[in-house]
Amino acid sequence: MKIFNEQHQMFRATVRSFVEKEIMPHVEEWETAGQMPRWIWPRMGELGLLGVEYDEKYGGGGSDFLTSAILHEECARSRSGSFAMAVGVHCDMASPHLYWTGSEALKEKYLPAMCRGEALTAIAVTEPGGGSDVAAIRTRAVRDGDHYVINGSKMFITNGATADVFFLAARVEAGSEGKRHQGISVFLVERTTPGFTVSRTLDKMGMRASDTAELSFQDMRVPVENLLGREGVGFYEVMRVFQRERLVAGLHAVAMADRAVADTIAYVRERQAFGGPLSDKQVIRHKLADLATQIEAGRWLTYAACAKFAAGEDCVREISMVKLFTAEMVNRVAYDCVQLHGGYGYMREYAVERFARDARLMTIGGGTSEIMRDIIAKAILP
Ligand SMILES: Cc1cc2nc3c(=O)[nH]c(=O)nc-3n(C[C@H](O)[C@H](O)[C@H](O)COP(=O)(O)OP(=O)(O)OC[C@H]3O[C@@H](n4cnc5c(N)ncnc54)[C@H](O)[C@@H]3O)c2cc1C
C-alpha cells in the first residue's frame, strides 16, 4: 500500500540528504554541549523545511500533512531525539496555533520569519502544578485596556530557553464547576516582552541537546491583538493542535525504533560469540523479528491515522491509539536493542544508549500513556 506520491518522495530525498550530511555528523557534539546551534533553523528555512504546509504567501511550502509526516520521519532517523523534537515543536506543535487560529495581521507579521527559521517557536501549556489536566491551568490573563496582564509560570517547555515566540495558554476567567474547560485562551508572546523570564533550564535524562525550560511571567503585558482566536476557546485549540502533536510523536517513535533496529542488526552481524556472529543465533533472530513486526504494526497504525487526519476526518480515537501504541512500542524496542548490544549497549559511545534515554520521554510528553488510555476508553465505552 502506498500513501506517499512521487512529490513526497522527492521531498523525502531532500530532507534525508540534509539530515545525513548536516545534522548527523554533529549529533554527539550537540548532546555533550546540551544544546543545538542556531544555524540549523535558517538552514532548514533555506531548504524549505519549515512551514511546509503553510501558504506560500507567508513563505510556506503550500504542501500537505503527509509532507510534514515525511519531515518528521526523516528528522527522527537522525539518531537525535532532541533534533526531531525541536523541529516537531516548531513546525507542528507551536506555530500551528498561529497558522490555524491567528488573525491575518499576526500571520503576516510572524509567519514569514518562522518559515525562514529566524523566529523559533515554543508551546507553553504545562505548569509546575500539572500537565495532564490542561483545564487546571492557573496562569492568569487579566484584561487591562488594550492589553492582557499575564502572571504565572510554565514547566518543561521545549525550545523554552531559545525560542523567540511562545504560544502561551492562560486562564482569562475562573473555571467554575462543570465549566473547567472554558475560560482558557492562547496568546502569542514575544520573549522580549517585559515580565517574561526563563527561570531555569532543566537537566534531563534524555533529549539532552534539546532545551527544556521553566518560564515565569510577572505582570507581563501582552497586546489584545495577540490573543489567538476568540477569548475562552483556548482549551479546545490546545486539544486540536495536540492531535497533530501526537501524530508527530507516533511518526518519531516509529522512525527512531526503525533506526535503532537497523543499528542493532548491524551490530549483531559484526559481534562474534560462541564461534560465530550473534546474528546466527535463533533467539536473537527471533527477537529482531518480533521488534520488526511491532515497528511495522506501529507504522501502519500511524499511517492510517495520518491519512484520516490529512483528509480532515475526526480521528481523536485513532490518534490516541497511535500515541499509546508507538510510545510503548519504542520503549520495548529500546530495552531489547540495549540488551542485544550487551555491555556496549550501556555505554555512552553507542547511539543505542542515547536512544533508550530519548525514547523514555515518549510515554510522557504530549499526553501520557495513561491519558491516551482514558481518551480511548471514553471513545469505546461512551
Ligand atoms: C522533555 C519534556 C518536554 C516537554 N515539552 C513540553 C512543551 O514543549 N510544552 C508543554 O506545554 N509541555 C511540555 N512537556 C510536558 C508534558 O506534556 C507533561 O509532562 C505531560 O503532559 C505530563 O504532565 P505532568 O508531567 O504534569 O504529569 P502529571 O499530569 O502530574 O501526571 C503524573 C502521572 O500521573 C498520571 N496521571 C495523571 N492523571 C491521571 C489520571 N486521570 N488517571 C491516571 N493517571 C493519571 C500520568 O499519566 C503520569 O503517569 C514536556 C515534558 C518533558 C518531560
CSV table of C-alpha atoms and ligand atoms in Angstrom, one decimal:
chain,number,residue,atom,x,y,z
A,1,MET,CA,0.0,0.0,0.0
A,2,LYS,CA,1.4,3.4,-1.0
A,3,ILE,CA,0.5,6.6,0.8
A,4,PHE,CA,3.2,8.8,-0.5
A,5,ASN,CA,3.4,10.1,-4.1
A,6,GLU,CA,6.4,11.0,-6.2
A,7,GLN,CA,6.5,14.6,-4.9
A,8,HIS,CA,6.5,13.3,-1.4
A,9,GLN,CA,9.4,11.0,-2.2
A,10,MET,CA,11.4,13.9,-3.7
A,11,PHE,CA,10.8,15.9,-0.6
A,12,ARG,CA,12.0,12.9,1.5
A,13,ALA,CA,15.2,12.7,-0.5
A,14,THR,CA,15.9,16.4,0.2
A,15,VAL,CA,15.3,16.0,4.0
A,16,ARG,CA,17.3,12.8,4.2
A,17,SER,CA,20.3,14.3,2.4
A,18,PHE,CA,20.2,17.4,4.7
A,19,VAL,CA,19.9,15.2,7.9
A,20,GLU,CA,22.6,12.8,6.8
A,21,LYS,CA,25.1,15.5,5.7
A,22,GLU,CA,24.4,18.4,8.0
A,23,ILE,CA,22.8,17.0,11.2
A,24,MET,CA,24.1,13.5,11.9
A,25,PRO,CA,27.8,14.4,11.9
A,26,HIS,CA,27.2,16.8,14.8
A,27,VAL,CA,24.8,14.8,17.0
A,28,GLU,CA,27.3,13.6,19.6
A,29,GLU,CA,28.8,17.1,19.9
A,30,TRP,CA,25.4,18.7,20.5
A,31,GLU,CA,24.4,16.1,23.0
A,32,THR,CA,27.6,16.7,25.0
A,33,ALA,CA,27.1,20.5,24.7
A,34,GLY,CA,23.5,20.1,25.8
A,35,GLN,CA,22.3,22.4,23.0
A,36,MET,CA,21.9,22.7,19.3
A,37,PRO,CA,23.4,25.6,17.3
A,38,ARG,CA,21.1,28.3,16.0
A,39,TRP,CA,22.3,27.9,12.3
A,40,ILE,CA,20.1,24.8,11.8
A,41,TRP,CA,17.0,26.9,11.7
A,42,PRO,CA,17.9,29.4,9.0
A,43,ARG,CA,19.4,26.5,7.1
A,44,MET,CA,16.2,24.5,7.3
A,45,GLY,CA,14.3,27.6,6.3
A,46,GLU,CA,16.5,28.0,3.2
A,47,LEU,CA,15.8,24.4,2.2
A,48,GLY,CA,12.0,24.9,2.6
A,49,LEU,CA,11.7,22.5,5.5
A,50,LEU,CA,9.9,24.8,7.9
A,51,GLY,CA,6.2,25.7,7.5
A,52,VAL,CA,5.8,23.1,4.7
A,53,GLU,CA,2.0,23.2,4.9
A,54,TYR,CA,1.7,27.0,5.3
A,55,ASP,CA,0.5,29.1,2.4
A,56,GLU,CA,3.2,30.3,0.1
A,57,LYS,CA,2.3,34.0,0.7
A,58,TYR,CA,3.7,33.6,4.2
A,59,GLY,CA,6.8,31.8,2.9
A,60,GLY,CA,5.5,28.3,3.5
A,61,GLY,CA,5.6,25.3,1.1
A,62,GLY,CA,1.8,25.0,0.4
A,63,SER,CA,2.1,21.2,0.8
A,64,ASP,CA,0.0,18.7,2.7
A,65,PHE,CA,0.2,16.9,6.1
A,66,LEU,CA,1.9,13.9,4.5
A,67,THR,CA,4.8,16.1,3.6
A,68,SER,CA,5.1,17.2,7.2
A,69,ALA,CA,4.9,13.5,8.2
A,70,ILE,CA,8.0,12.8,6.0
A,71,LEU,CA,9.9,15.7,7.5
A,72,HIS,CA,9.3,14.2,11.0
A,73,GLU,CA,10.2,10.7,10.0
A,74,GLU,CA,13.5,11.8,8.4
A,75,CYS,CA,14.4,14.1,11.4
A,76,ALA,CA,13.8,11.2,13.8
A,77,ARG,CA,16.1,8.9,11.7
A,78,SER,CA,19.0,11.3,12.7
A,79,ARG,CA,19.7,9.3,15.9
A,80,SER,CA,18.9,12.6,17.7
A,81,GLY,CA,15.6,12.6,19.5
A,82,SER,CA,16.5,16.2,20.5
A,83,PHE,CA,16.7,17.4,17.0
A,84,ALA,CA,13.5,15.7,15.9
A,85,MET,CA,11.7,17.1,19.0
A,86,ALA,CA,12.9,20.7,18.4
A,87,VAL,CA,11.8,20.6,14.8
A,88,GLY,CA,8.5,18.9,15.7
A,89,VAL,CA,7.7,21.6,18.3
A,90,HIS,CA,8.5,24.5,16.0
A,91,CYS,CA,6.7,23.1,12.9
A,92,ASP,CA,3.8,21.1,14.2
A,93,MET,CA,3.1,21.8,17.9
A,94,ALA,CA,3.7,25.6,18.4
A,95,SER,CA,3.5,27.5,15.1
A,96,PRO,CA,0.2,25.8,14.0
A,97,HIS,CA,-1.5,27.8,16.7
A,98,LEU,CA,-0.8,30.9,14.7
A,99,TYR,CA,-1.5,29.4,11.3
A,100,TRP,CA,-4.8,27.8,12.1
A,101,THR,CA,-6.2,30.4,14.7
A,102,GLY,CA,-4.2,33.7,14.3
A,103,SER,CA,-5.5,36.9,12.7
A,104,GLU,CA,-4.3,37.8,9.2
A,105,ALA,CA,-2.2,40.7,10.7
A,106,LEU,CA,-0.4,38.3,13.1
A,107,LYS,CA,0.2,35.8,10.4
A,108,GLU,CA,1.7,38.4,8.1
A,109,LYS,CA,3.8,39.7,10.9
A,110,TYR,CA,5.3,36.5,12.3
A,111,LEU,CA,4.9,33.5,9.9
A,112,PRO,CA,7.5,34.5,7.2
A,113,ALA,CA,10.2,34.7,9.9
A,114,MET,CA,9.1,31.4,11.3
A,115,CYS,CA,9.3,29.8,7.9
A,116,ARG,CA,12.8,31.3,7.3
A,117,GLY,CA,13.9,29.9,10.6
A,118,GLU,CA,14.6,33.4,12.0
A,119,ALA,CA,11.9,33.2,14.7
A,120,LEU,CA,11.9,29.9,16.6
A,121,THR,CA,8.7,28.9,18.4
A,122,ALA,CA,7.6,27.0,21.6
A,123,ILE,CA,4.3,25.9,23.1
A,124,ALA,CA,3.7,26.6,26.7
A,125,VAL,CA,0.8,24.7,28.2
A,126,THR,CA,2.2,22.6,31.1
A,127,GLU,CA,2.6,24.2,34.5
A,128,PRO,CA,4.6,23.2,37.6
A,129,GLY,CA,1.4,22.1,39.2
A,130,GLY,CA,0.4,19.7,36.4
A,131,GLY,CA,0.4,18.8,32.7
A,132,SER,CA,-2.2,16.1,32.1
A,133,ASP,CA,-5.0,18.2,33.5
A,134,VAL,CA,-4.9,21.0,31.0
A,135,ALA,CA,-8.2,22.5,32.3
A,136,ALA,CA,-6.4,23.1,35.6
A,137,ILE,CA,-4.2,25.9,34.2
A,138,ARG,CA,-3.5,28.6,36.7
A,139,THR,CA,-1.5,31.2,34.8
A,140,ARG,CA,-3.9,34.2,34.7
A,141,ALA,CA,-4.5,36.8,31.9
A,142,VAL,CA,-6.5,39.8,33.1
A,143,ARG,CA,-7.7,42.4,30.5
A,144,ASP,CA,-6.5,45.9,31.2
A,145,GLY,CA,-7.4,48.3,28.4
A,146,ASP,CA,-5.8,47.2,25.1
A,147,HIS,CA,-3.6,44.6,26.9
A,148,TYR,CA,-3.8,41.4,28.9
A,149,VAL,CA,-1.7,41.3,32.0
A,150,ILE,CA,-0.3,37.8,32.5
A,151,ASN,CA,1.0,36.3,35.7
A,152,GLY,CA,2.1,32.7,36.3
A,153,SER,CA,4.6,30.0,35.2
A,154,LYS,CA,5.1,27.2,32.8
A,155,MET,CA,7.1,24.0,33.1
A,156,PHE,CA,9.0,21.6,30.8
A,157,ILE,CA,8.8,23.9,27.8
A,158,THR,CA,10.7,22.6,24.8
A,159,ASN,CA,12.8,25.3,23.0
A,160,GLY,CA,11.9,27.3,26.1
A,161,ALA,CA,15.3,28.9,26.6
A,162,THR,CA,15.9,29.7,22.9
A,163,ALA,CA,12.5,30.4,21.3
A,164,ASP,CA,11.6,33.9,20.1
A,165,VAL,CA,7.9,33.4,20.0
A,166,PHE,CA,5.7,31.5,22.5
A,167,PHE,CA,2.2,30.2,22.3
A,168,LEU,CA,1.0,30.5,25.9
A,169,ALA,CA,-2.2,29.1,27.4
A,170,ALA,CA,-3.6,31.2,30.2
A,171,ARG,CA,-6.8,31.4,32.1
A,172,VAL,CA,-8.9,34.6,31.4
A,173,GLU,CA,-11.8,33.5,33.6
A,174,ALA,CA,-12.1,31.5,36.7
A,175,GLY,CA,-13.3,28.0,35.7
A,176,SER,CA,-16.5,27.2,37.6
A,177,GLU,CA,-17.6,23.7,38.5
A,178,GLY,CA,-18.6,21.8,35.3
A,179,LYS,CA,-17.0,24.5,33.1
A,180,ARG,CA,-13.4,23.9,33.8
A,181,HIS,CA,-12.5,23.8,30.1
A,182,GLN,CA,-13.9,27.3,29.5
A,183,GLY,CA,-12.0,30.5,30.1
A,184,ILE,CA,-8.6,29.4,28.7
A,185,SER,CA,-7.1,31.4,25.9
A,186,VAL,CA,-3.9,31.1,23.8
A,187,PHE,CA,-1.7,34.2,23.4
A,188,LEU,CA,1.3,34.9,21.1
A,189,VAL,CA,4.1,36.2,23.3
A,190,GLU,CA,7.5,37.5,22.3
A,191,ARG,CA,10.3,36.5,24.5
A,192,THR,CA,11.4,40.2,24.7
A,193,THR,CA,8.2,41.2,26.5
A,194,PRO,CA,8.9,42.8,29.8
A,195,GLY,CA,7.9,40.4,32.7
A,196,PHE,CA,8.9,37.3,30.7
A,197,THR,CA,11.7,35.3,32.4
A,198,VAL,CA,13.3,31.9,31.7
A,199,SER,CA,13.5,30.9,35.3
A,200,ARG,CA,15.8,27.9,34.6
A,201,THR,CA,16.9,25.4,32.0
A,202,LEU,CA,16.1,21.9,33.1
A,203,ASP,CA,18.6,19.0,33.3
A,204,LYS,CA,17.1,15.8,31.7
A,205,MET,CA,17.5,12.1,31.4
A,206,GLY,CA,17.4,12.2,27.6
A,207,MET,CA,16.8,14.5,24.7
A,208,ARG,CA,19.8,16.3,26.2
A,209,ALA,CA,20.6,18.6,23.2
A,210,SER,CA,17.0,19.9,23.3
A,211,ASP,CA,16.5,22.8,25.7
A,212,THR,CA,13.7,22.4,28.2
A,213,ALA,CA,12.9,25.4,30.4
A,214,GLU,CA,10.7,26.7,33.2
A,215,LEU,CA,9.3,30.1,32.4
A,216,SER,CA,7.7,32.7,34.6
A,217,PHE,CA,5.6,35.7,33.8
A,218,GLN,CA,5.2,38.7,36.1
A,219,ASP,CA,2.8,41.5,35.1
A,220,MET,CA,3.6,40.7,31.5
A,221,ARG,CA,1.6,43.0,29.3
A,222,VAL,CA,0.5,41.3,26.0
A,223,PRO,CA,-1.4,43.4,23.4
A,224,VAL,CA,-5.0,42.2,22.9
A,225,GLU,CA,-4.4,41.6,19.2
A,226,ASN,CA,-2.0,38.8,20.3
A,227,LEU,CA,-5.0,36.7,21.5
A,228,LEU,CA,-5.4,33.8,19.2
A,229,GLY,CA,-9.0,33.1,18.2
A,230,ARG,CA,-11.8,34.0,20.5
A,231,GLU,CA,-11.3,34.6,24.2
A,232,GLY,CA,-12.0,31.5,26.2
A,233,VAL,CA,-11.8,28.8,23.5
A,234,GLY,CA,-8.1,28.1,24.1
A,235,PHE,CA,-8.6,24.7,25.7
A,236,TYR,CA,-10.2,23.4,22.5
A,237,GLU,CA,-7.4,24.9,20.4
A,238,VAL,CA,-4.8,23.2,22.6
A,239,MET,CA,-6.6,19.9,22.2
A,240,ARG,CA,-6.9,20.4,18.4
A,241,VAL,CA,-3.1,21.0,18.0
A,242,PHE,CA,-2.4,18.1,20.4
A,243,GLN,CA,-3.8,15.8,17.7
A,244,ARG,CA,-1.1,16.9,15.3
A,245,GLU,CA,1.5,16.7,18.1
A,246,ARG,CA,0.5,13.1,18.9
A,247,LEU,CA,0.7,12.0,15.3
A,248,VAL,CA,4.1,13.6,15.0
A,249,ALA,CA,5.1,11.7,18.2
A,250,GLY,CA,3.9,8.5,16.6
A,251,LEU,CA,6.0,9.2,13.4
A,252,HIS,CA,9.0,10.0,15.6
A,253,ALA,CA,8.6,6.8,17.7
A,254,VAL,CA,8.4,4.5,14.6
A,255,ALA,CA,11.4,6.2,12.8
A,256,MET,CA,13.5,6.1,16.0
A,257,ALA,CA,12.7,2.4,16.5
A,258,ASP,CA,13.5,1.7,12.9
A,259,ARG,CA,16.9,3.3,13.1
A,260,ALA,CA,17.7,1.5,16.4
A,261,VAL,CA,16.8,-1.9,15.0
A,262,ALA,CA,18.8,-1.3,11.8
A,263,ASP,CA,21.8,-0.3,14.1
A,264,THR,CA,21.2,-3.4,16.2
A,265,ILE,CA,21.1,-5.7,13.2
A,266,ALA,CA,24.5,-4.2,12.0
A,267,TYR,CA,25.9,-4.8,15.5
A,268,VAL,CA,24.7,-8.5,15.9
A,269,ARG,CA,26.1,-9.2,12.4
A,270,GLU,CA,29.5,-8.0,13.5
A,271,ARG,CA,29.7,-9.3,17.0
A,272,GLN,CA,31.1,-12.8,17.5
A,273,ALA,CA,30.2,-15.2,20.3
A,274,PHE,CA,30.5,-19.0,20.6
A,275,GLY,CA,32.2,-19.4,17.3
A,276,GLY,CA,30.0,-17.2,15.0
A,277,PRO,CA,28.1,-13.9,14.6
A,278,LEU,CA,25.3,-13.2,17.1
A,279,SER,CA,23.0,-12.8,14.1
A,280,ASP,CA,23.2,-16.6,13.5
A,281,LYS,CA,21.6,-17.4,16.9
A,282,GLN,CA,18.0,-18.2,16.6
A,283,VAL,CA,17.0,-16.5,19.8
A,284,ILE,CA,18.5,-13.2,18.5
A,285,ARG,CA,16.9,-13.6,15.1
A,286,HIS,CA,13.5,-14.2,16.6
A,287,LYS,CA,13.9,-11.2,18.9
A,288,LEU,CA,14.7,-9.0,16.0
A,289,ALA,CA,11.8,-10.5,14.0
A,290,ASP,CA,9.5,-9.5,16.9
A,291,LEU,CA,10.8,-6.0,17.0
A,292,ALA,CA,10.5,-5.5,13.3
A,293,THR,CA,6.9,-6.8,13.5
A,294,GLN,CA,6.0,-4.4,16.3
A,295,ILE,CA,7.5,-1.5,14.4
A,296,GLU,CA,5.6,-2.4,11.3
A,297,ALA,CA,2.3,-2.5,13.3
A,298,GLY,CA,3.1,0.9,14.7
A,299,ARG,CA,4.0,2.3,11.2
A,300,TRP,CA,0.7,1.3,9.7
A,301,LEU,CA,-1.4,2.3,12.6
A,302,THR,CA,0.3,5.7,12.3
A,303,TYR,CA,-0.1,6.0,8.5
A,304,ALA,CA,-3.8,5.0,8.7
A,305,ALA,CA,-4.3,7.9,11.2
A,306,CYS,CA,-2.2,10.3,9.2
A,307,ALA,CA,-4.4,9.5,6.1
A,308,LYS,CA,-7.6,10.2,8.1
A,309,PHE,CA,-6.1,13.4,9.6
A,310,ALA,CA,-4.9,14.6,6.2
A,311,ALA,CA,-8.4,14.1,4.9
A,312,GLY,CA,-9.8,16.3,7.7
A,313,GLU,CA,-11.7,13.4,9.3
A,314,ASP,CA,-12.3,13.1,13.0
A,315,CYS,CA,-9.7,10.7,14.3
A,316,VAL,CA,-9.1,11.5,18.0
A,317,ARG,CA,-9.5,7.9,18.9
A,318,GLU,CA,-7.1,6.7,16.2
A,319,ILE,CA,-4.5,9.3,17.1
A,320,SER,CA,-4.7,8.4,20.8
A,321,MET,CA,-4.1,4.8,19.8
A,322,VAL,CA,-1.1,5.8,17.7
A,323,LYS,CA,0.4,7.8,20.6
A,324,LEU,CA,-0.2,5.0,23.1
A,325,PHE,CA,0.9,2.1,20.9
A,326,THR,CA,4.0,3.7,19.4
A,327,ALA,CA,5.3,5.2,22.7
A,328,GLU,CA,5.0,1.9,24.5
A,329,MET,CA,6.5,0.0,21.4
A,330,VAL,CA,9.5,2.3,21.1
A,331,ASN,CA,10.4,1.7,24.7
A,332,ARG,CA,10.1,-2.1,24.3
A,333,VAL,CA,12.4,-1.8,21.2
A,334,ALA,CA,14.8,0.4,23.2
A,335,TYR,CA,15.0,-2.2,26.0
A,336,ASP,CA,15.7,-5.0,23.7
A,337,CYS,CA,18.2,-3.1,21.5
A,338,VAL,CA,20.3,-2.2,24.5
A,339,GLN,CA,20.1,-5.9,25.6
A,340,LEU,CA,21.2,-7.1,22.2
A,341,HIS,CA,24.3,-4.8,22.4
A,342,GLY,CA,25.3,-6.4,25.7
A,343,GLY,CA,27.7,-4.2,27.7
A,344,TYR,CA,28.3,-1.8,24.8
A,345,GLY,CA,24.6,-1.0,24.9
A,346,TYR,CA,25.1,0.6,28.3
A,347,MET,CA,28.0,2.8,27.0
A,348,ARG,CA,27.6,6.4,26.1
A,349,GLU,CA,29.6,5.9,22.9
A,350,TYR,CA,26.9,3.7,21.4
A,351,ALA,CA,23.9,5.5,19.9
A,352,VAL,CA,21.5,2.9,21.3
A,353,GLU,CA,22.2,4.1,24.8
A,354,ARG,CA,21.0,7.6,23.9
A,355,PHE,CA,18.1,6.1,22.0
A,356,ALA,CA,16.9,4.3,25.2
A,357,ARG,CA,17.1,7.6,27.2
A,358,ASP,CA,15.4,9.6,24.4
A,359,ALA,CA,12.6,7.0,23.9
A,360,ARG,CA,11.7,7.2,27.6
A,361,LEU,CA,10.0,10.5,27.0
A,362,MET,CA,7.6,9.2,24.5
A,363,THR,CA,5.1,7.7,27.1
A,364,ILE,CA,5.1,11.0,29.0
A,365,GLY,CA,5.4,14.1,26.7
A,366,GLY,CA,2.5,15.3,24.7
A,367,GLY,CA,0.0,13.3,26.8
A,368,THR,CA,0.9,10.3,28.8
A,369,SER,CA,0.0,6.7,28.0
A,370,GLU,CA,-2.5,6.8,30.9
A,371,ILE,CA,-4.2,9.8,29.4
A,372,MET,CA,-4.3,8.2,26.0
A,373,ARG,CA,-5.9,5.1,27.5
A,374,ASP,CA,-8.5,7.4,29.1
A,375,ILE,CA,-9.4,9.0,25.8
A,376,ILE,CA,-9.6,5.7,24.0
A,377,ALA,CA,-11.7,4.2,26.8
A,378,LYS,CA,-14.1,7.2,26.6
A,379,ALA,CA,-14.4,6.6,22.8
A,380,ILE,CA,-15.1,2.9,23.1
A,381,LEU,CA,-17.1,2.9,26.3
A,382,PRO,CA,-19.1,6.2,25.9
B,1,LIG,C1,11.3,16.7,28.0
B,1,LIG,C2,9.9,17.2,28.1
B,1,LIG,C3,9.5,18.2,27.1
B,1,LIG,C4,8.2,18.7,27.2
B,1,LIG,N1,7.8,19.7,26.4
B,1,LIG,C5,6.6,20.4,26.6
B,1,LIG,C6,6.3,21.6,25.9
B,1,LIG,O1,7.0,22.0,24.9
B,1,LIG,N2,5.2,22.3,26.2
B,1,LIG,C7,4.4,21.9,27.2
B,1,LIG,O2,3.4,22.5,27.4
B,1,LIG,N3,4.6,20.7,27.9
B,1,LIG,C8,5.8,20.0,27.6
B,1,LIG,N4,6.1,18.9,28.4
B,1,LIG,C9,5.2,18.5,29.4
B,1,LIG,C10,4.4,17.2,29.2
B,1,LIG,O3,3.5,17.3,28.2
B,1,LIG,C11,3.9,16.7,30.5
B,1,LIG,O4,5.0,16.3,31.3
B,1,LIG,C12,2.9,15.6,30.4
B,1,LIG,O5,1.7,16.1,29.8
B,1,LIG,C13,2.5,15.0,31.8
B,1,LIG,O6,2.2,16.0,32.7
B,1,LIG,P1,2.9,16.1,34.1
B,1,LIG,O7,4.4,15.9,33.9
B,1,LIG,O8,2.5,17.3,34.9
B,1,LIG,O9,2.4,14.8,34.9
B,1,LIG,P2,1.1,14.6,35.7
B,1,LIG,O10,-0.1,15.2,35.0
B,1,LIG,O11,1.4,15.2,37.1
B,1,LIG,O12,1.0,13.0,35.8
B,1,LIG,C14,1.8,12.2,36.6
B,1,LIG,C15,1.5,10.8,36.4
B,1,LIG,O13,0.1,10.6,36.8
B,1,LIG,C16,-0.6,10.0,35.7
B,1,LIG,N5,-2.0,10.6,35.7
B,1,LIG,C17,-2.4,11.9,35.7
B,1,LIG,N6,-3.7,12.0,35.6
B,1,LIG,C18,-4.2,10.7,35.6
B,1,LIG,C19,-5.5,10.1,35.5
B,1,LIG,N7,-6.6,10.9,35.4
B,1,LIG,N8,-5.6,8.8,35.5
B,1,LIG,C20,-4.5,8.0,35.6
B,1,LIG,N9,-3.2,8.5,35.6
B,1,LIG,C21,-3.1,9.8,35.6
B,1,LIG,C22,0.1,10.5,34.4
B,1,LIG,O14,-0.2,9.6,33.3
B,1,LIG,C23,1.6,10.3,34.9
B,1,LIG,O15,2.0,9.0,34.9
B,1,LIG,C24,7.3,18.3,28.3
B,1,LIG,C25,7.7,17.3,29.2
B,1,LIG,C26,9.0,16.8,29.1
B,1,LIG,C27,9.5,15.8,30.1
